[in-house]
PDB file of C-alpha atoms in Angstrom:
ATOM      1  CA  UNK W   1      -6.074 -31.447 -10.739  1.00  0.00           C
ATOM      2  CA  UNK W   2      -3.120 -30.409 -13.201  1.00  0.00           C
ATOM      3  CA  UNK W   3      -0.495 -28.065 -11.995  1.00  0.00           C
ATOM      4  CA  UNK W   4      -0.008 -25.411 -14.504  1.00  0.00           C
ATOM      5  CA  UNK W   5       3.616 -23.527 -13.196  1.00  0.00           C
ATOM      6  CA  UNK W   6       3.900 -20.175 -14.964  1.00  0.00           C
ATOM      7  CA  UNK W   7       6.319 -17.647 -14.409  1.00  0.00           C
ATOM      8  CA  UNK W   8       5.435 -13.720 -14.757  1.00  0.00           C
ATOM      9  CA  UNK W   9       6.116 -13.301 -18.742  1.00  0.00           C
ATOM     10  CA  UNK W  10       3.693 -16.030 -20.061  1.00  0.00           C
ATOM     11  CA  UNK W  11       0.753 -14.949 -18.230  1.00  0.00           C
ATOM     12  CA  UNK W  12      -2.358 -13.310 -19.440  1.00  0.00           C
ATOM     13  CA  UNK W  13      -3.673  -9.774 -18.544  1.00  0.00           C
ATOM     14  CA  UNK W  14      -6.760 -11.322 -17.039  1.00  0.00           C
ATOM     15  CA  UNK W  15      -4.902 -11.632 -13.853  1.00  0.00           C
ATOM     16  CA  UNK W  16      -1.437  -9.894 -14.311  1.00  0.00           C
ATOM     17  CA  UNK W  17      -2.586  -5.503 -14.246  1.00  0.00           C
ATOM     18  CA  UNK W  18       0.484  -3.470 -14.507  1.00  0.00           C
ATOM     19  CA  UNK W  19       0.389   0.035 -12.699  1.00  0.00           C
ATOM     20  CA  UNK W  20       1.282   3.514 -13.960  1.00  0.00           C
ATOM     21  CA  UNK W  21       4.963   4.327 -12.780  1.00  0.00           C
ATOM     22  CA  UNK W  22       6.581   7.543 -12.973  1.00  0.00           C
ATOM     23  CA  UNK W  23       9.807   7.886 -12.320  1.00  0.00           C
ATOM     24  CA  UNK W  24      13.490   7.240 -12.777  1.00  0.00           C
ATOM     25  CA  UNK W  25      16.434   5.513 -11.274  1.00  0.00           C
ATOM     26  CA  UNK W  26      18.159   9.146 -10.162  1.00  0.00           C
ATOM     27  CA  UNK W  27      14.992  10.323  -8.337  1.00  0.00           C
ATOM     28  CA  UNK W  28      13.103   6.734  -7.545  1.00  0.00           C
ATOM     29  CA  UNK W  29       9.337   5.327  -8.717  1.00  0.00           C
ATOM     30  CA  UNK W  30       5.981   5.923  -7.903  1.00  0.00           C
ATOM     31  CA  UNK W  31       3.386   3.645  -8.939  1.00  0.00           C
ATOM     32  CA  UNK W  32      -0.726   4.594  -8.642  1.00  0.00           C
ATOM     33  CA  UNK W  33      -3.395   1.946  -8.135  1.00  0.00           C
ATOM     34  CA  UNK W  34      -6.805   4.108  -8.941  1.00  0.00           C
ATOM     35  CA  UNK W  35     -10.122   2.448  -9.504  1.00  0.00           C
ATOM     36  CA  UNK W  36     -11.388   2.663 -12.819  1.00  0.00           C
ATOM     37  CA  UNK W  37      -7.457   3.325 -14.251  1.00  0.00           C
ATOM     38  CA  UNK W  38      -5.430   0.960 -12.552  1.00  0.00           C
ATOM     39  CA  UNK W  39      -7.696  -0.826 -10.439  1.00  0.00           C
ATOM     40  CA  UNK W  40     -10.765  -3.003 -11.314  1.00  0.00           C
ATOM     41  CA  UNK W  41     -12.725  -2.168  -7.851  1.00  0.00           C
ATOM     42  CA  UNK W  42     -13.291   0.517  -5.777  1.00  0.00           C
ATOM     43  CA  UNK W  43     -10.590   0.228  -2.865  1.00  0.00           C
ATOM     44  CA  UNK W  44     -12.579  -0.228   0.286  1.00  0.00           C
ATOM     45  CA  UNK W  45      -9.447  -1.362   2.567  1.00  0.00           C
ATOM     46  CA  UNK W  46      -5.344  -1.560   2.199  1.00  0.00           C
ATOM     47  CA  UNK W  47      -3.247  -3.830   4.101  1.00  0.00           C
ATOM     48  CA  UNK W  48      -0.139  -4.835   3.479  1.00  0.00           C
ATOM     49  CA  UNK W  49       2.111  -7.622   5.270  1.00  0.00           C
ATOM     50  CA  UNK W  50       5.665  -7.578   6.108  1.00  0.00           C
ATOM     51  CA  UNK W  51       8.091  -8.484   8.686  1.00  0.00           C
ATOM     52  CA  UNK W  52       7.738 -12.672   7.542  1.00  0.00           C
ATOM     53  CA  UNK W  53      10.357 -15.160   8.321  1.00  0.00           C
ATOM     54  CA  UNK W  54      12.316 -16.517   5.213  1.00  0.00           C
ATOM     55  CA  UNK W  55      10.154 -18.869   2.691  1.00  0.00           C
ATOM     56  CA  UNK W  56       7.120 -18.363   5.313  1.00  0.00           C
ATOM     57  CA  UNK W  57       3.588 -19.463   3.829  1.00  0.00           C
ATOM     58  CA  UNK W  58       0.921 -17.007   4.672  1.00  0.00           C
ATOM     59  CA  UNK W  59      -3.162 -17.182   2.549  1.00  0.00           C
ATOM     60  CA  UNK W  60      -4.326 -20.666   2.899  1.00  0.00           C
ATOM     61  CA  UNK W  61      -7.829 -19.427   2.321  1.00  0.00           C
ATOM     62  CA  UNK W  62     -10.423 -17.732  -0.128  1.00  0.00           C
ATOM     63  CA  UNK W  63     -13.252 -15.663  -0.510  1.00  0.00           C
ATOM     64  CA  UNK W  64     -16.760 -15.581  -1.112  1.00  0.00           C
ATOM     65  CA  UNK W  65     -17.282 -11.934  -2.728  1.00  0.00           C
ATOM     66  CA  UNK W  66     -14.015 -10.185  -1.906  1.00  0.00           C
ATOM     67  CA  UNK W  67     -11.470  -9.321  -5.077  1.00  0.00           C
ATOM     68  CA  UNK W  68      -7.869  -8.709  -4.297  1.00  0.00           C
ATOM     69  CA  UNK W  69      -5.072  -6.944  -6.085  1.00  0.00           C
ATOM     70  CA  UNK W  70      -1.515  -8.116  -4.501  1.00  0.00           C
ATOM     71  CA  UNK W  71       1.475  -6.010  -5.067  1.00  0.00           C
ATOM     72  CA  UNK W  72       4.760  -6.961  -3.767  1.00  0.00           C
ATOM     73  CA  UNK W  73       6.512  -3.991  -2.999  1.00  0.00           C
ATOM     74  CA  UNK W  74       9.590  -5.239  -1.585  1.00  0.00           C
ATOM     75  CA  UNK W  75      11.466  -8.939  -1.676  1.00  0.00           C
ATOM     76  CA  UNK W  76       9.328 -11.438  -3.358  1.00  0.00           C
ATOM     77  CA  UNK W  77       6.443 -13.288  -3.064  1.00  0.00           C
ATOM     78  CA  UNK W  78       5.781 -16.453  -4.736  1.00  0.00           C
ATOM     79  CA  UNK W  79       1.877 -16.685  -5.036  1.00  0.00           C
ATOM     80  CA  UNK W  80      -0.212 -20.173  -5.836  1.00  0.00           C
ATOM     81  CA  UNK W  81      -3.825 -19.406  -6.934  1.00  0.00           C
ATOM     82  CA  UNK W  82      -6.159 -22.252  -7.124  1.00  0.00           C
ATOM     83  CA  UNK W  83      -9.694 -22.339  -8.782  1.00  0.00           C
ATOM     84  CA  UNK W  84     -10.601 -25.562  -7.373  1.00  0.00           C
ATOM     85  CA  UNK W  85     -10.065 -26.619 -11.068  1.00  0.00           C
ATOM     86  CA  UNK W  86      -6.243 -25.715 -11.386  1.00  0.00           C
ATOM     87  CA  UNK W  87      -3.318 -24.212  -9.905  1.00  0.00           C
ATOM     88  CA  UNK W  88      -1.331 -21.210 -11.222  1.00  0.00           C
ATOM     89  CA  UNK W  89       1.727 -20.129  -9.483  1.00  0.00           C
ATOM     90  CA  UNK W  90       2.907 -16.851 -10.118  1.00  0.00           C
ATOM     91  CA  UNK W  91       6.180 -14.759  -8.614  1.00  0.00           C
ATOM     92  CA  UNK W  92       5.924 -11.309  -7.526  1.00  0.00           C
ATOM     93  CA  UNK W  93       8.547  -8.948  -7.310  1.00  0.00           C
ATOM     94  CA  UNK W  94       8.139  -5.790  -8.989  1.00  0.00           C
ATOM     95  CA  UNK W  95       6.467  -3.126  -7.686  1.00  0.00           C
ATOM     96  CA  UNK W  96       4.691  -2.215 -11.021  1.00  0.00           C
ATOM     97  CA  UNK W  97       2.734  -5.920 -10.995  1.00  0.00           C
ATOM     98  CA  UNK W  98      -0.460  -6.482  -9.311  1.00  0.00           C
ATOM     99  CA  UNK W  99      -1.673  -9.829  -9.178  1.00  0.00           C
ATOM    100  CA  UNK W 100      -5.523 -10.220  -9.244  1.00  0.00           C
ATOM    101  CA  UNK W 101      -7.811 -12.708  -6.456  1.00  0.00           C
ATOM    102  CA  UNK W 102     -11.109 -12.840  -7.682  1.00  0.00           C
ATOM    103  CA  UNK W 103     -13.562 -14.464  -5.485  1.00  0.00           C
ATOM    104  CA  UNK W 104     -13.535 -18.258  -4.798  1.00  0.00           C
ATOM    105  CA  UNK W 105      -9.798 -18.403  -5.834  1.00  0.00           C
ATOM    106  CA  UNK W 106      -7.675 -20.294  -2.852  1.00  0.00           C
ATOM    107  CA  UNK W 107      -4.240 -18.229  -1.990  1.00  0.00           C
ATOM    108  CA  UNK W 108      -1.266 -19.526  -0.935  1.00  0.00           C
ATOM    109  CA  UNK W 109       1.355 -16.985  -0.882  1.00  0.00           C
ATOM    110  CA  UNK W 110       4.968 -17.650   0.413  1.00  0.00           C
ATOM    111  CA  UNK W 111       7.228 -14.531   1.217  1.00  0.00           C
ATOM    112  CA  UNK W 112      11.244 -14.804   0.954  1.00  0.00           C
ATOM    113  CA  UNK W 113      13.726 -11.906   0.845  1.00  0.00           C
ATOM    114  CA  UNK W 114      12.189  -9.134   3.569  1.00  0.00           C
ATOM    115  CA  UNK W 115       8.765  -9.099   1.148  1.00  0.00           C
ATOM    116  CA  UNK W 116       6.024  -6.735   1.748  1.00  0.00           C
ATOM    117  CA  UNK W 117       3.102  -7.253  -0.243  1.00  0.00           C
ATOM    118  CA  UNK W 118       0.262  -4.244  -0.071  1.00  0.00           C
ATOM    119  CA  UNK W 119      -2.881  -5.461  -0.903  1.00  0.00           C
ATOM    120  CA  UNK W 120      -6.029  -3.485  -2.674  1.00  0.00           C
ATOM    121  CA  UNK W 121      -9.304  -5.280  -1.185  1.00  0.00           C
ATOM    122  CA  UNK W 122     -12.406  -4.356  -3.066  1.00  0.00           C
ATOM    123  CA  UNK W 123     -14.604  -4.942   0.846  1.00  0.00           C
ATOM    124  CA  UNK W 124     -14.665  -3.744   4.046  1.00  0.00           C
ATOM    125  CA  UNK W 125     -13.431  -6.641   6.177  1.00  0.00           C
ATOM    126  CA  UNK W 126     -16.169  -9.511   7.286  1.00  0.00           C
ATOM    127  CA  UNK W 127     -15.024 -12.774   8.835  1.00  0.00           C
ATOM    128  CA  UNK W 128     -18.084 -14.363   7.302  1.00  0.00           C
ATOM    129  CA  UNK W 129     -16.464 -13.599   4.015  1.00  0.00           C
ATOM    130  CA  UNK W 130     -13.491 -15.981   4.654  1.00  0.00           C
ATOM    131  CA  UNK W 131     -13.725 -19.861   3.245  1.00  0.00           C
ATOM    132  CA  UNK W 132     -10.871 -21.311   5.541  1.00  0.00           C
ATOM    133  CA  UNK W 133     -11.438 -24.837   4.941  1.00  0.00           C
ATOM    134  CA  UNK W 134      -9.986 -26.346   1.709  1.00  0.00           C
ATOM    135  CA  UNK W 135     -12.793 -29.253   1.376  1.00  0.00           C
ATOM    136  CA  UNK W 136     -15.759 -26.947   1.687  1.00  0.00           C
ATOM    137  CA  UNK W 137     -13.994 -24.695  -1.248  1.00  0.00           C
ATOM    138  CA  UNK W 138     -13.608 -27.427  -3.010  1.00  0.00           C
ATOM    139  CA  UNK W 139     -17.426 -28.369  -2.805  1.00  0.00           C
ATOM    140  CA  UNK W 140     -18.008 -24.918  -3.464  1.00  0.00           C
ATOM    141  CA  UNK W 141     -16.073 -24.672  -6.704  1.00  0.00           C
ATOM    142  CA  UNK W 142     -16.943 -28.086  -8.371  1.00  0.00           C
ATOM    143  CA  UNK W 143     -21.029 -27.598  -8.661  1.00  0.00           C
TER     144      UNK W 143
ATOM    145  CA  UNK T   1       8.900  30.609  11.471  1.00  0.00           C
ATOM    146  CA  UNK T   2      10.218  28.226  14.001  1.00  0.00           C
ATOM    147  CA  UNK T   3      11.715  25.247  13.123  1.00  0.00           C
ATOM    148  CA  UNK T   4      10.068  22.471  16.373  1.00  0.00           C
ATOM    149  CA  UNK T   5      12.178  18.685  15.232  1.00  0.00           C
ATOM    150  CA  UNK T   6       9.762  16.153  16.526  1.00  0.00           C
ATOM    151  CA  UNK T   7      10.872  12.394  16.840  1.00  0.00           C
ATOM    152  CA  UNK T   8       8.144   9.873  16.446  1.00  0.00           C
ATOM    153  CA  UNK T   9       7.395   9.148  20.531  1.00  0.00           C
ATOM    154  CA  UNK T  10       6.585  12.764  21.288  1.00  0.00           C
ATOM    155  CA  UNK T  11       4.107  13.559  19.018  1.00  0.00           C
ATOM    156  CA  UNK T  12       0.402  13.671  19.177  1.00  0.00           C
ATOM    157  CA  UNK T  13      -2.183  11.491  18.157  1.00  0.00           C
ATOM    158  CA  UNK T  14      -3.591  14.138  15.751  1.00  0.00           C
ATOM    159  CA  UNK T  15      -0.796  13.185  12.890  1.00  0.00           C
ATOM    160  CA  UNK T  16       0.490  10.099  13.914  1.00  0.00           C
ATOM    161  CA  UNK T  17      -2.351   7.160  13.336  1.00  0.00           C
ATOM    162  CA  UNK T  18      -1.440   3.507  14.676  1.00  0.00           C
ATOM    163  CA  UNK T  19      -2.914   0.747  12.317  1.00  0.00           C
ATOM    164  CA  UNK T  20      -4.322  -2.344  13.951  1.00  0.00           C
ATOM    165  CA  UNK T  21      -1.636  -4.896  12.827  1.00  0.00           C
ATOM    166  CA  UNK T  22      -1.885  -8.718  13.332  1.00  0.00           C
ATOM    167  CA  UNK T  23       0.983 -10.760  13.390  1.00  0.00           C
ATOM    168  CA  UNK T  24       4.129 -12.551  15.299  1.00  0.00           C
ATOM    169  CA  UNK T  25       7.653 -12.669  15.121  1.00  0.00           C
ATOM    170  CA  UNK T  26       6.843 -16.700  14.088  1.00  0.00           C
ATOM    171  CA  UNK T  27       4.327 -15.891  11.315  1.00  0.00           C
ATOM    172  CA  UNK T  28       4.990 -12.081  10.485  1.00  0.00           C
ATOM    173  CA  UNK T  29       2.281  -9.540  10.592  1.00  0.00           C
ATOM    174  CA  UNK T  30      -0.832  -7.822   8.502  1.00  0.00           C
ATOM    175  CA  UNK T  31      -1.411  -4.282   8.944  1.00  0.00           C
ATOM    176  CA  UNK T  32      -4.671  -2.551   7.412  1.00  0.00           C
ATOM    177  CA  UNK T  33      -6.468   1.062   6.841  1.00  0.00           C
ATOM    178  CA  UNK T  34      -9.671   0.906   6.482  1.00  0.00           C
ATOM    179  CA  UNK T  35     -12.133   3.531   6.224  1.00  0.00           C
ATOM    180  CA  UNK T  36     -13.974   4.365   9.188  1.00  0.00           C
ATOM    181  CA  UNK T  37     -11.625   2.264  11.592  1.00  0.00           C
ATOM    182  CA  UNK T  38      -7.708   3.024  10.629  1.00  0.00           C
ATOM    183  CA  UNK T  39      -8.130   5.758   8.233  1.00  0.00           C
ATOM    184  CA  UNK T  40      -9.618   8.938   8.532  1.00  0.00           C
ATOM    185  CA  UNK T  41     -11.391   9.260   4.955  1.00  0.00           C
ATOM    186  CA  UNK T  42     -12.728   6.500   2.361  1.00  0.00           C
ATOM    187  CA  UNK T  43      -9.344   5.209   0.137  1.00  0.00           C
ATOM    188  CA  UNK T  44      -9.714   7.035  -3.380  1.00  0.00           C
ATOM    189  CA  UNK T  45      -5.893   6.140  -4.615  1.00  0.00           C
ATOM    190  CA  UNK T  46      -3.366   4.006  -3.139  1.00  0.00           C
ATOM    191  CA  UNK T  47       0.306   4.789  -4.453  1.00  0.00           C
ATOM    192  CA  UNK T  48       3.569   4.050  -3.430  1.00  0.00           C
ATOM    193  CA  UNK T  49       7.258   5.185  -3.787  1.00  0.00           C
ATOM    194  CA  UNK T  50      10.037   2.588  -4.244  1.00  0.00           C
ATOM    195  CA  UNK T  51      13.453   2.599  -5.317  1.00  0.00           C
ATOM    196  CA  UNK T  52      15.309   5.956  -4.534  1.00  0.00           C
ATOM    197  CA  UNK T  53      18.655   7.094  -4.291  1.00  0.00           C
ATOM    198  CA  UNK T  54      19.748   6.985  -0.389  1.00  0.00           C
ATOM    199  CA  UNK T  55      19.059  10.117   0.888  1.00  0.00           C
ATOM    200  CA  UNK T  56      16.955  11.346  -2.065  1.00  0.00           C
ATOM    201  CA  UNK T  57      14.176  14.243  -1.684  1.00  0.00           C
ATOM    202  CA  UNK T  58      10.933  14.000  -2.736  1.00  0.00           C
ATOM    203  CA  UNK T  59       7.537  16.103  -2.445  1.00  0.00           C
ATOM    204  CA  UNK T  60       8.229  19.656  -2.545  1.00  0.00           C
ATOM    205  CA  UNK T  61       4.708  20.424  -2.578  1.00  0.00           C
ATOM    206  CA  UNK T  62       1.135  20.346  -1.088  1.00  0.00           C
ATOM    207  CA  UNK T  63      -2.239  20.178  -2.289  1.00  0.00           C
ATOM    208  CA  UNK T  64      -5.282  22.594  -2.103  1.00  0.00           C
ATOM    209  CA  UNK T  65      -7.634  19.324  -1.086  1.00  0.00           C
ATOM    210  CA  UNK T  66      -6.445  16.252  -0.906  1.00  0.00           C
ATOM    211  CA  UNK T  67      -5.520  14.488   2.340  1.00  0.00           C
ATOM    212  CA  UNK T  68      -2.735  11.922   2.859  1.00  0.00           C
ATOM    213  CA  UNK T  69      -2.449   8.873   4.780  1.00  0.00           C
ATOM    214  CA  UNK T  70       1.972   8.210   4.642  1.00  0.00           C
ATOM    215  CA  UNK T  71       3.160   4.841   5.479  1.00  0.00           C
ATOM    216  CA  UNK T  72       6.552   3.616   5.650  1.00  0.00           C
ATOM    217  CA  UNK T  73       6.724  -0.163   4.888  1.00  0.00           C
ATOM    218  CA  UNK T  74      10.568  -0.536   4.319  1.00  0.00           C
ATOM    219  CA  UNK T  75      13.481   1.328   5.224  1.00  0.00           C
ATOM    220  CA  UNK T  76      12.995   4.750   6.844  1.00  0.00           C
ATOM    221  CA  UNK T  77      11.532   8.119   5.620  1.00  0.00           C
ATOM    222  CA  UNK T  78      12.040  11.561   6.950  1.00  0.00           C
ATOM    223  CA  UNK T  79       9.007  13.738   6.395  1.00  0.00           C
ATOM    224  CA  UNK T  80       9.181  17.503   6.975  1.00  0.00           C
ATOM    225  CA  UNK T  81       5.741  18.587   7.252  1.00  0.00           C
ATOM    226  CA  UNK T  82       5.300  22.476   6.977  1.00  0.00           C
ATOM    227  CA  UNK T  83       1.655  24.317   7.742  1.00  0.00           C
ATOM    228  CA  UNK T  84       2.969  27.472   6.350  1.00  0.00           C
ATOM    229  CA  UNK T  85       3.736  28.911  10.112  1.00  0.00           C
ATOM    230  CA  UNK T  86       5.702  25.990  11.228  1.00  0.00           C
ATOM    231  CA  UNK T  87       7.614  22.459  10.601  1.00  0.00           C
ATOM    232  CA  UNK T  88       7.760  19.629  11.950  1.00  0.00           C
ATOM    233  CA  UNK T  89       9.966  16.557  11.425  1.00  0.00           C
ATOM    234  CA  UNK T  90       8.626  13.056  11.134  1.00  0.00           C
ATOM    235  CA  UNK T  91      11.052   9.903  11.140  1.00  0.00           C
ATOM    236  CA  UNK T  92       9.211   7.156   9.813  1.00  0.00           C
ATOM    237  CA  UNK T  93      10.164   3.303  10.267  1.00  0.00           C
ATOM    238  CA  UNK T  94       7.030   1.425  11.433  1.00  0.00           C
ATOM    239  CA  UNK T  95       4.673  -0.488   9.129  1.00  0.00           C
ATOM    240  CA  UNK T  96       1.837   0.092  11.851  1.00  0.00           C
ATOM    241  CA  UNK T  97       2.501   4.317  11.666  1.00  0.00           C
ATOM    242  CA  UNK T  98       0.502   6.234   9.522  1.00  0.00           C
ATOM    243  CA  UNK T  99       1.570   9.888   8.789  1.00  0.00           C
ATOM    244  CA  UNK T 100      -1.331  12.333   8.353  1.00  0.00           C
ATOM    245  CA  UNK T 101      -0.662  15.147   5.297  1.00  0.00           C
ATOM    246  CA  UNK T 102      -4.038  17.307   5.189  1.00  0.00           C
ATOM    247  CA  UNK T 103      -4.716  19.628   2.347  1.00  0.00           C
ATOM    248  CA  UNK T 104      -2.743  23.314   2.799  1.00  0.00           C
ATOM    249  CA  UNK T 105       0.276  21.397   4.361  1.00  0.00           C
ATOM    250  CA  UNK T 106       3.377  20.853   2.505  1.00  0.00           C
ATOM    251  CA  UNK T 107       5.581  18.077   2.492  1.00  0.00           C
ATOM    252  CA  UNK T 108       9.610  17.508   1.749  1.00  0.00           C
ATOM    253  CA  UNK T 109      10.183  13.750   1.930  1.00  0.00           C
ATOM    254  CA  UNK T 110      13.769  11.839   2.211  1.00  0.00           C
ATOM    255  CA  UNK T 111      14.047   7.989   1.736  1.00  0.00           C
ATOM    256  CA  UNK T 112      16.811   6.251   3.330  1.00  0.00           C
ATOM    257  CA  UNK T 113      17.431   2.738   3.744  1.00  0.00           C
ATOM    258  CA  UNK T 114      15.837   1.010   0.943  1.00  0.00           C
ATOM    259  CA  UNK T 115      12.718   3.297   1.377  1.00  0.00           C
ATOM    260  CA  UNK T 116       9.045   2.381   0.198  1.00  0.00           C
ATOM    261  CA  UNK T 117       6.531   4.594   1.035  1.00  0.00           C
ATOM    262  CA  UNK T 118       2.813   3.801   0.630  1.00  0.00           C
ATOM    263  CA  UNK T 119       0.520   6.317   0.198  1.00  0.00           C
ATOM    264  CA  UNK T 120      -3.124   6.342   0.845  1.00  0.00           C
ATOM    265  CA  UNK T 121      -5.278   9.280  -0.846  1.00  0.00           C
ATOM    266  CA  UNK T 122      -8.560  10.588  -0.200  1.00  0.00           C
ATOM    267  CA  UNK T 123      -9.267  12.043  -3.919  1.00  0.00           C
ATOM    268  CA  UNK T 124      -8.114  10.535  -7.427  1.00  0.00           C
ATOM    269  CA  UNK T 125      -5.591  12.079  -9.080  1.00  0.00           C
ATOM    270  CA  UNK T 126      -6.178  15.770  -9.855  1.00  0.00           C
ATOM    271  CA  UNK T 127      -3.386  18.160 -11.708  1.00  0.00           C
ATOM    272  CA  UNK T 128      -4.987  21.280 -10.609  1.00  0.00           C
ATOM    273  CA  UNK T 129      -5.093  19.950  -7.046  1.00  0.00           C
ATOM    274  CA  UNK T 130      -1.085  20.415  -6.549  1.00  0.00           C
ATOM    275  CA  UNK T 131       0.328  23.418  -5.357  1.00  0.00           C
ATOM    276  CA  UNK T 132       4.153  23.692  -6.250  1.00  0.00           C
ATOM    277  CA  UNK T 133       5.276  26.772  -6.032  1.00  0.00           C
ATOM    278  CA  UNK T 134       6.067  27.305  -2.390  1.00  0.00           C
ATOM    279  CA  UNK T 135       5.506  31.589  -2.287  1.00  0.00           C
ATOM    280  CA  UNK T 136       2.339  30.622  -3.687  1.00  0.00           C
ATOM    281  CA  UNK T 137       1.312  27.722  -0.632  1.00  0.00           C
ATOM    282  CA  UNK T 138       3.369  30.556   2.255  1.00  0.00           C
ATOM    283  CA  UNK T 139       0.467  33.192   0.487  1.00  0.00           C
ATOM    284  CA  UNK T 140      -2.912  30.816   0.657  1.00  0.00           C
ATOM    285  CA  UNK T 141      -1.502  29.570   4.395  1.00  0.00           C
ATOM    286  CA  UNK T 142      -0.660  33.037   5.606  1.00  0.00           C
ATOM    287  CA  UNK T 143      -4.151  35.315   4.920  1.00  0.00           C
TER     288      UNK T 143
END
């Protein structure tokens, strides 16, 4: 498995979206995630995560059907996708960025500096959904 | 019209939602809206507002359908929610509180603290569905 380490500006729009922003620095931002403008799926659910320790690793799993769209919002979030191929790591911190999880892409996300990451899911949620174990998505992504 | 300042702890459960949130102090915690379990109608448009002047005003306006889900994920906004008959004053500072805006109910906003407010919509975005000129709201609120 190679490790490919890329930093925001070299990546590709396949998995980098940028969101409309309006705004300015007298009056602040506002950025829009809409399906079908700014967002490739229908948002079924939002979360978003907060309160972490410093450098705390949160993901450590995939998905079966479910696409995500990760927005760090605050702080930063440094985000390792893995296709069971290769790695990508990517760093989050401007609110304008979403980073795209496509099915049967492993996340490990680690959250420094107060992050808070709101996250577009394109599914209702279903534990049967969730691939938690790193050998069986490893079988499931080398067929 | 009477001016009735709520604080967060004496309010009813009619504007004030609680999200399920999962989490520790150890690990940090996930909060979600979802359709049908946290939120009160299926999530058209997800925005939110981020980098504002302490103290700065936002909103000045309502909308003739649209219904808002407000969510404070950093620092602290004050929301002065205002029927058209009467105000009320929302302080909020809790990832897990979600601040109900229904159509016909304006909003005045101030972000304090580092501020980012996510937004949850129930319709995509619609120019026509703004109302912004306040004698104009105080006339369709008052017939």
């Amino acid at each position: 498995m190679s490790l490919n380490k890329s930093v925001l500006s070299t990546l590709g729009p396949e998995l980098l979206l940028e969101f409309p922003a309006i705004g300015s620095p007298e009056e602040g931002y506002l950025a829009i995630a809409e399906f079908e403008k700014s967002c490739p799926f229908p948002i079924a659910r939002t979360y978003w995560v907060y309160g972490c320790p410093e450098n705390m690793q949160r993901g450590g799993h995939a998905h079966h059907r479910l696409s995500q769209l990760l927005v760090c919002v605050a702080g930063e979030v440094e985000v390792t996708l893995n296709d069971g191929t290769e790695k990508q790591i990517f760093l989050l911190n401007q609110p304008t960025v979403g980073l795209l999880q496509k099915p049967l892409v492993w996340g490990d996300l680690r959250y420094r500096n107060q992050a808070v990451l709101v996250v577009l899911a394109s599914h209702p949620y279903a534990a049967e959904d969730y691939i938690r174990d790193y050998q069986h998505f490893l079988a499931l992504t080398n067929v």
